[in-house]
């Protein structure tokens, strides 16, 4: 699969097109839900001399410009994704921390309607589904003691 050229996206957002911005967009696009350190490592493969601060600055600028989305599930570091043009939510595994996209299940954007919006013009509803992914569930099932239906592991 060919990498997406984000030159026009960056320019259309009113930002100057730079190698670090292109590299960060490519890294986030290639690694959805990547944390900052993973983005930094991917960018340094292409631009070995780029500083940590430059990557932080680019992530901030791209987020502010609406080109990437930052999510931060409770207890996790910030994660970044390029899937911004739709109204989707996230599944987070409580065991391994895996994050997956899940499409909105109810209604039009913002997907959920508040009973009382208190005068707010709501444009987004952020929902995070917490649970255990299939791999961790299978691992947990195989490590349970036979006489322990509560799930304590050996």
PDB file of C-alpha atoms in Angstrom:
ATOM      1  CA  UNK A   1       0.000   0.000   0.000  1.00  0.00           C
ATOM      2  CA  UNK A   2       1.442   3.340  -1.041  1.00  0.00           C
ATOM      3  CA  UNK A   3       1.893   6.067   1.522  1.00  0.00           C
ATOM      4  CA  UNK A   4      -0.498   8.993   1.304  1.00  0.00           C
ATOM      5  CA  UNK A   5       1.001  12.314   0.268  1.00  0.00           C
ATOM      6  CA  UNK A   6      -0.181  14.822   2.863  1.00  0.00           C
ATOM      7  CA  UNK A   7       1.310  17.895   1.149  1.00  0.00           C
ATOM      8  CA  UNK A   8      -2.061  19.274   0.043  1.00  0.00           C
ATOM      9  CA  UNK A   9      -3.672  18.518   3.423  1.00  0.00           C
ATOM     10  CA  UNK A  10      -0.990  20.481   5.262  1.00  0.00           C
ATOM     11  CA  UNK A  11      -1.106  23.359   2.786  1.00  0.00           C
ATOM     12  CA  UNK A  12      -4.941  23.465   2.821  1.00  0.00           C
ATOM     13  CA  UNK A  13      -4.837  23.744   6.624  1.00  0.00           C
ATOM     14  CA  UNK A  14      -2.824  26.944   6.234  1.00  0.00           C
ATOM     15  CA  UNK A  15       0.436  25.413   7.419  1.00  0.00           C
ATOM     16  CA  UNK A  16       3.798  25.523   5.743  1.00  0.00           C
ATOM     17  CA  UNK A  17       4.783  22.164   4.265  1.00  0.00           C
ATOM     18  CA  UNK A  18       7.951  20.934   5.985  1.00  0.00           C
ATOM     19  CA  UNK A  19       9.736  17.599   6.071  1.00  0.00           C
ATOM     20  CA  UNK A  20       8.982  17.097   9.788  1.00  0.00           C
ATOM     21  CA  UNK A  21       5.265  17.781   9.229  1.00  0.00           C
ATOM     22  CA  UNK A  22       5.148  15.355   6.308  1.00  0.00           C
ATOM     23  CA  UNK A  23       7.057  12.733   8.300  1.00  0.00           C
ATOM     24  CA  UNK A  24       4.774  13.064  11.341  1.00  0.00           C
ATOM     25  CA  UNK A  25       1.644  12.822   9.171  1.00  0.00           C
ATOM     26  CA  UNK A  26       3.053   9.719   7.479  1.00  0.00           C
ATOM     27  CA  UNK A  27       3.979   8.145  10.828  1.00  0.00           C
ATOM     28  CA  UNK A  28       0.555   8.747  12.370  1.00  0.00           C
ATOM     29  CA  UNK A  29      -1.148   7.545   9.185  1.00  0.00           C
ATOM     30  CA  UNK A  30       0.924   4.344   9.171  1.00  0.00           C
ATOM     31  CA  UNK A  31       0.497   3.693  12.905  1.00  0.00           C
ATOM     32  CA  UNK A  32      -3.030   4.592  14.053  1.00  0.00           C
ATOM     33  CA  UNK A  33      -3.335   5.260  17.788  1.00  0.00           C
ATOM     34  CA  UNK A  34       0.427   5.752  18.071  1.00  0.00           C
ATOM     35  CA  UNK A  35       1.831   7.349  21.180  1.00  0.00           C
ATOM     36  CA  UNK A  36       4.340  10.179  20.880  1.00  0.00           C
ATOM     37  CA  UNK A  37       7.401   7.948  21.357  1.00  0.00           C
ATOM     38  CA  UNK A  38       6.291   5.665  18.512  1.00  0.00           C
ATOM     39  CA  UNK A  39       5.717   8.665  16.255  1.00  0.00           C
ATOM     40  CA  UNK A  40       9.157  10.016  17.195  1.00  0.00           C
ATOM     41  CA  UNK A  41      10.814   6.672  16.388  1.00  0.00           C
ATOM     42  CA  UNK A  42       9.055   6.448  13.013  1.00  0.00           C
ATOM     43  CA  UNK A  43       9.949  10.039  12.117  1.00  0.00           C
ATOM     44  CA  UNK A  44      13.596   9.479  13.092  1.00  0.00           C
ATOM     45  CA  UNK A  45      13.784   6.585  10.623  1.00  0.00           C
ATOM     46  CA  UNK A  46      13.179   9.149   7.892  1.00  0.00           C
ATOM     47  CA  UNK A  47      14.748  12.206   9.552  1.00  0.00           C
ATOM     48  CA  UNK A  48      17.419  10.982  12.005  1.00  0.00           C
ATOM     49  CA  UNK A  49      18.332  14.469  13.204  1.00  0.00           C
ATOM     50  CA  UNK A  50      14.835  15.592  14.175  1.00  0.00           C
ATOM     51  CA  UNK A  51      14.511  16.653  17.795  1.00  0.00           C
ATOM     52  CA  UNK A  52      11.953  15.358  20.252  1.00  0.00           C
ATOM     53  CA  UNK A  53      10.688  18.923  20.724  1.00  0.00           C
ATOM     54  CA  UNK A  54      10.191  19.352  16.966  1.00  0.00           C
ATOM     55  CA  UNK A  55       7.980  16.249  16.869  1.00  0.00           C
ATOM     56  CA  UNK A  56       5.987  17.473  19.886  1.00  0.00           C
ATOM     57  CA  UNK A  57       5.565  20.874  18.211  1.00  0.00           C
ATOM     58  CA  UNK A  58       4.439  19.281  14.937  1.00  0.00           C
ATOM     59  CA  UNK A  59       1.953  16.991  16.713  1.00  0.00           C
ATOM     60  CA  UNK A  60       0.525  20.039  18.486  1.00  0.00           C
ATOM     61  CA  UNK A  61       0.309  22.090  15.259  1.00  0.00           C
ATOM     62  CA  UNK A  62      -1.297  19.259  13.275  1.00  0.00           C
ATOM     63  CA  UNK A  63      -3.803  18.611  16.063  1.00  0.00           C
ATOM     64  CA  UNK A  64      -4.687  22.313  16.291  1.00  0.00           C
ATOM     65  CA  UNK A  65      -5.108  22.409  12.499  1.00  0.00           C
ATOM     66  CA  UNK A  66      -7.503  19.458  12.637  1.00  0.00           C
ATOM     67  CA  UNK A  67      -5.279  17.184  10.553  1.00  0.00           C
ATOM     68  CA  UNK A  68      -4.799  14.610  13.295  1.00  0.00           C
ATOM     69  CA  UNK A  69      -6.782  13.730  16.382  1.00  0.00           C
ATOM     70  CA  UNK A  70      -5.359  13.252  19.866  1.00  0.00           C
ATOM     71  CA  UNK A  71      -7.132  10.860  22.171  1.00  0.00           C
ATOM     72  CA  UNK A  72      -6.155  10.114  25.737  1.00  0.00           C
ATOM     73  CA  UNK A  73      -8.036   7.264  27.371  1.00  0.00           C
ATOM     74  CA  UNK A  74      -7.933   7.482  31.155  1.00  0.00           C
ATOM     75  CA  UNK A  75      -4.632   6.162  32.479  1.00  0.00           C
ATOM     76  CA  UNK A  76      -2.965   6.203  29.043  1.00  0.00           C
ATOM     77  CA  UNK A  77      -0.589   8.572  27.286  1.00  0.00           C
ATOM     78  CA  UNK A  78      -1.819  10.649  24.355  1.00  0.00           C
ATOM     79  CA  UNK A  79      -2.460   8.689  21.179  1.00  0.00           C
ATOM     80  CA  UNK A  80      -2.723  10.134  17.675  1.00  0.00           C
ATOM     81  CA  UNK A  81      -4.695   9.164  14.583  1.00  0.00           C
ATOM     82  CA  UNK A  82      -5.461  10.571  11.145  1.00  0.00           C
ATOM     83  CA  UNK A  83      -9.028   9.237  11.057  1.00  0.00           C
ATOM     84  CA  UNK A  84     -10.733  12.570  11.644  1.00  0.00           C
ATOM     85  CA  UNK A  85     -13.365  12.918   8.927  1.00  0.00           C
ATOM     86  CA  UNK A  86     -15.981  10.791  10.643  1.00  0.00           C
ATOM     87  CA  UNK A  87     -17.617  10.351  13.999  1.00  0.00           C
ATOM     88  CA  UNK A  88     -16.099   7.234  15.523  1.00  0.00           C
ATOM     89  CA  UNK A  89     -15.227   6.018  18.977  1.00  0.00           C
ATOM     90  CA  UNK A  90     -12.663   3.674  20.499  1.00  0.00           C
ATOM     91  CA  UNK A  91     -12.397   0.271  22.124  1.00  0.00           C
ATOM     92  CA  UNK A  92      -9.607  -0.034  24.718  1.00  0.00           C
ATOM     93  CA  UNK A  93      -8.373  -3.317  26.182  1.00  0.00           C
ATOM     94  CA  UNK A  94      -7.954  -3.069  29.952  1.00  0.00           C
ATOM     95  CA  UNK A  95      -5.245  -5.735  29.885  1.00  0.00           C
ATOM     96  CA  UNK A  96      -2.870  -4.909  27.009  1.00  0.00           C
ATOM     97  CA  UNK A  97      -3.981  -1.362  26.152  1.00  0.00           C
ATOM     98  CA  UNK A  98      -4.810  -2.165  22.502  1.00  0.00           C
ATOM     99  CA  UNK A  99      -6.977   0.558  20.952  1.00  0.00           C
ATOM    100  CA  UNK A 100      -9.346  -0.031  18.046  1.00  0.00           C
ATOM    101  CA  UNK A 101     -11.759   2.196  16.163  1.00  0.00           C
ATOM    102  CA  UNK A 102     -15.470   1.498  16.359  1.00  0.00           C
ATOM    103  CA  UNK A 103     -18.018   3.287  14.211  1.00  0.00           C
ATOM    104  CA  UNK A 104     -20.745   5.348  15.815  1.00  0.00           C
ATOM    105  CA  UNK A 105     -23.688   3.135  16.679  1.00  0.00           C
ATOM    106  CA  UNK A 106     -26.478   5.650  17.179  1.00  0.00           C
ATOM    107  CA  UNK A 107     -27.613   8.593  15.087  1.00  0.00           C
ATOM    108  CA  UNK A 108     -25.886  11.387  13.256  1.00  0.00           C
ATOM    109  CA  UNK A 109     -22.860  13.315  14.505  1.00  0.00           C
ATOM    110  CA  UNK A 110     -22.304  13.867  17.392  1.00  0.00           C
ATOM    111  CA  UNK A 111     -23.703  10.326  17.647  1.00  0.00           C
ATOM    112  CA  UNK A 112     -25.297  10.775  21.050  1.00  0.00           C
ATOM    113  CA  UNK A 113     -27.692  13.476  22.108  1.00  0.00           C
ATOM    114  CA  UNK A 114     -27.635  15.009  25.561  1.00  0.00           C
ATOM    115  CA  UNK A 115     -30.976  15.098  27.363  1.00  0.00           C
ATOM    116  CA  UNK A 116     -30.211  18.718  28.311  1.00  0.00           C
ATOM    117  CA  UNK A 117     -27.486  20.484  26.342  1.00  0.00           C
ATOM    118  CA  UNK A 118     -27.531  23.516  28.736  1.00  0.00           C
ATOM    119  CA  UNK A 119     -27.296  25.808  25.711  1.00  0.00           C
ATOM    120  CA  UNK A 120     -24.127  24.203  24.361  1.00  0.00           C
ATOM    121  CA  UNK A 121     -23.790  23.691  20.615  1.00  0.00           C
ATOM    122  CA  UNK A 122     -22.516  20.101  20.791  1.00  0.00           C
ATOM    123  CA  UNK A 123     -20.338  18.997  17.879  1.00  0.00           C
ATOM    124  CA  UNK A 124     -18.734  15.839  19.224  1.00  0.00           C
ATOM    125  CA  UNK A 125     -19.423  13.054  21.682  1.00  0.00           C
ATOM    126  CA  UNK A 126     -16.408  11.101  22.876  1.00  0.00           C
ATOM    127  CA  UNK A 127     -17.128   7.531  23.831  1.00  0.00           C
ATOM    128  CA  UNK A 128     -14.543   4.998  24.932  1.00  0.00           C
ATOM    129  CA  UNK A 129     -15.602   1.402  25.307  1.00  0.00           C
ATOM    130  CA  UNK A 130     -13.489  -0.472  27.865  1.00  0.00           C
ATOM    131  CA  UNK A 131     -13.126  -4.226  27.959  1.00  0.00           C
ATOM    132  CA  UNK A 132     -10.805  -7.120  27.231  1.00  0.00           C
ATOM    133  CA  UNK A 133      -9.661  -7.861  23.681  1.00  0.00           C
ATOM    134  CA  UNK A 134     -10.067 -11.380  22.248  1.00  0.00           C
ATOM    135  CA  UNK A 135      -6.362 -12.234  22.621  1.00  0.00           C
ATOM    136  CA  UNK A 136      -6.242 -11.211  26.283  1.00  0.00           C
ATOM    137  CA  UNK A 137      -9.589 -12.892  26.983  1.00  0.00           C
ATOM    138  CA  UNK A 138      -8.277 -16.147  25.506  1.00  0.00           C
ATOM    139  CA  UNK A 139      -5.089 -15.846  27.551  1.00  0.00           C
ATOM    140  CA  UNK A 140      -7.057 -15.125  30.730  1.00  0.00           C
ATOM    141  CA  UNK A 141      -9.364 -18.078  30.103  1.00  0.00           C
ATOM    142  CA  UNK A 142      -6.422 -20.462  29.775  1.00  0.00           C
ATOM    143  CA  UNK A 143      -4.708 -19.224  32.949  1.00  0.00           C
ATOM    144  CA  UNK A 144      -7.699 -19.464  35.297  1.00  0.00           C
ATOM    145  CA  UNK A 145      -7.532 -22.068  37.998  1.00  0.00           C
ATOM    146  CA  UNK A 146     -10.114 -24.821  37.315  1.00  0.00           C
ATOM    147  CA  UNK A 147     -11.839 -24.273  40.653  1.00  0.00           C
ATOM    148  CA  UNK A 148     -11.815 -20.458  40.384  1.00  0.00           C
ATOM    149  CA  UNK A 149     -14.751 -19.159  38.328  1.00  0.00           C
ATOM    150  CA  UNK A 150     -13.949 -15.628  39.523  1.00  0.00           C
ATOM    151  CA  UNK A 151     -10.948 -15.354  37.267  1.00  0.00           C
ATOM    152  CA  UNK A 152      -7.965 -15.376  39.636  1.00  0.00           C
ATOM    153  CA  UNK A 153      -4.929 -16.561  37.732  1.00  0.00           C
ATOM    154  CA  UNK A 154      -2.479 -19.191  38.820  1.00  0.00           C
TER     155      UNK A 154
END
